[in-house]
Amino acid sequence: MTIQLLQGDCLEHMKEIPDGSVDCAVIDPPYKIVAGGCRKVADNECSGIFNKRRDNKRTDWVDEVRTGKMFKHNDIKFSDWLPELFRVLKEKIHCYLMINSRNLKDLQVEAEKAGFKFQNLLIWDKGNVTPNRYYMQG
């Protein structure tokens, strides 16, 4: 068995991969998240890495989140890569895609358009994640 790992932009590398040559895909693609860690981006109410610095000056992250520049390289539609992924996978092979519940339906619709057959939904219970504002009592 030969394993080949490629590092780089998947949209570029997949063009070089022959049709039906990949045995399995495990993918954690970029997808839309809720305001990038800010409760009210317009009011600069950000938390975590988006919060103010220790010297109490606003960090440049807030501007990048507000303008959408922080994740500009992750602004990839599912339809941009799913057809290419389907092309490189062997027939009747497994493909595992990590996604949040907010984007699940869009991913499933685009995956089926590309030719994928939705088989099962697997839930990854991340039991030790840091709770966010939705799970913490105020």
XYZ file of C-alpha atoms in Angstrom:
138
model
C 0.000 0.000 0.000
C 1.257 3.468 -0.860
C 0.134 6.584 0.963
C 0.674 9.970 -0.605
C 0.094 13.171 1.369
C -0.173 16.452 -0.490
C 0.277 19.813 1.187
C -1.146 22.929 -0.382
C -4.336 24.301 -1.851
C -6.720 21.377 -2.334
C -8.463 23.131 -5.222
C -5.163 23.105 -7.111
C -3.966 19.635 -6.046
C -7.242 17.876 -6.875
C -6.875 18.915 -10.515
C -3.739 16.747 -10.680
C -5.315 13.655 -9.096
C -6.525 11.014 -11.584
C -10.228 10.104 -11.751
C -11.314 7.369 -9.345
C -7.953 7.027 -7.625
C -8.685 8.010 -3.997
C -9.734 5.321 -1.494
C -11.128 7.532 1.269
C -11.522 11.217 2.086
C -11.714 12.786 5.539
C -12.339 16.497 5.176
C -12.874 19.437 7.510
C -13.723 22.102 4.932
C -14.055 25.821 5.607
C -17.638 26.888 6.213
C -19.589 29.859 7.500
C -19.570 30.417 11.238
C -21.543 32.800 13.429
C -19.920 36.250 13.236
C -16.410 34.897 13.764
C -16.488 35.031 17.580
C -18.305 38.345 17.997
C -21.703 38.799 19.583
C -22.264 42.191 18.007
C -19.524 42.940 15.506
C -20.907 46.430 14.908
C -20.540 47.222 18.628
C -17.092 45.581 18.931
C -18.413 43.055 21.464
C -15.891 40.348 20.711
C -14.523 37.598 22.897
C -11.562 35.250 22.946
C -8.885 36.065 20.401
C -11.134 38.815 19.035
C -11.171 40.698 22.336
C -9.214 43.835 23.252
C -5.527 43.501 23.988
C -4.155 43.845 27.516
C -3.283 47.492 26.864
C -7.046 47.989 26.240
C -6.568 49.027 22.618
C -8.839 47.445 20.084
C -7.115 44.726 18.136
C -6.995 44.677 14.330
C -8.915 41.381 14.462
C -12.174 43.249 15.085
C -11.861 45.150 11.808
C -10.975 41.969 9.944
C -13.994 40.145 11.377
C -16.332 43.065 10.632
C -15.196 43.369 7.006
C -15.028 39.619 6.414
C -11.292 39.709 5.692
C -10.343 37.388 8.540
C -11.708 34.342 6.752
C -11.352 35.626 3.182
C -9.273 32.609 2.143
C -11.985 30.303 3.481
C -14.741 31.825 1.366
C -15.129 28.677 -0.708
C -18.520 27.401 -1.805
C -19.238 23.695 -1.424
C -19.964 23.612 -5.152
C -16.378 24.802 -5.803
C -14.814 21.542 -4.602
C -17.410 18.786 -4.113
C -17.684 17.840 -7.823
C -13.897 17.586 -8.036
C -13.790 15.467 -4.878
C -16.445 13.148 -6.302
C -14.397 12.809 -9.494
C -11.211 11.687 -7.714
C -12.874 9.196 -5.338
C -13.236 5.555 -6.306
C -16.792 4.244 -6.676
C -18.628 3.142 -3.529
C -15.941 4.578 -1.263
C -16.302 6.399 2.060
C -16.056 10.147 2.435
C -16.286 11.824 5.843
C -17.012 15.551 5.993
C -16.895 17.616 9.196
C -19.540 20.341 9.309
C -21.594 22.241 11.847
C -25.375 21.887 12.069
C -25.932 25.342 10.568
C -24.290 24.335 7.261
C -25.279 20.647 7.132
C -28.254 21.071 4.802
C -26.314 23.206 2.288
C -23.466 20.692 2.288
C -25.825 17.748 1.772
C -27.658 19.466 -1.105
C -24.413 20.355 -2.899
C -22.889 16.921 -2.238
C -25.897 15.176 -3.776
C -25.740 17.516 -6.796
C -22.097 16.445 -7.227
C -23.109 12.766 -7.229
C -22.612 11.731 -3.607
C -25.146 9.478 -1.898
C -25.849 10.522 1.688
C -25.620 7.396 3.832
C -25.382 8.250 7.537
C -24.972 11.217 9.815
C -22.253 10.640 12.400
C -22.206 12.923 15.442
C -18.836 13.782 16.963
C -19.531 14.580 20.613
C -16.776 17.027 21.501
C -17.320 16.538 25.211
C -14.507 18.751 26.428
C -14.930 21.842 24.251
C -14.939 25.291 25.784
C -18.579 26.308 26.253
C -19.680 29.359 24.299
C -22.242 31.984 25.245
C -25.154 29.709 24.273
C -24.261 27.168 26.958
C -23.095 29.446 29.774
C -25.413 30.993 32.339
C -25.083 34.783 32.595
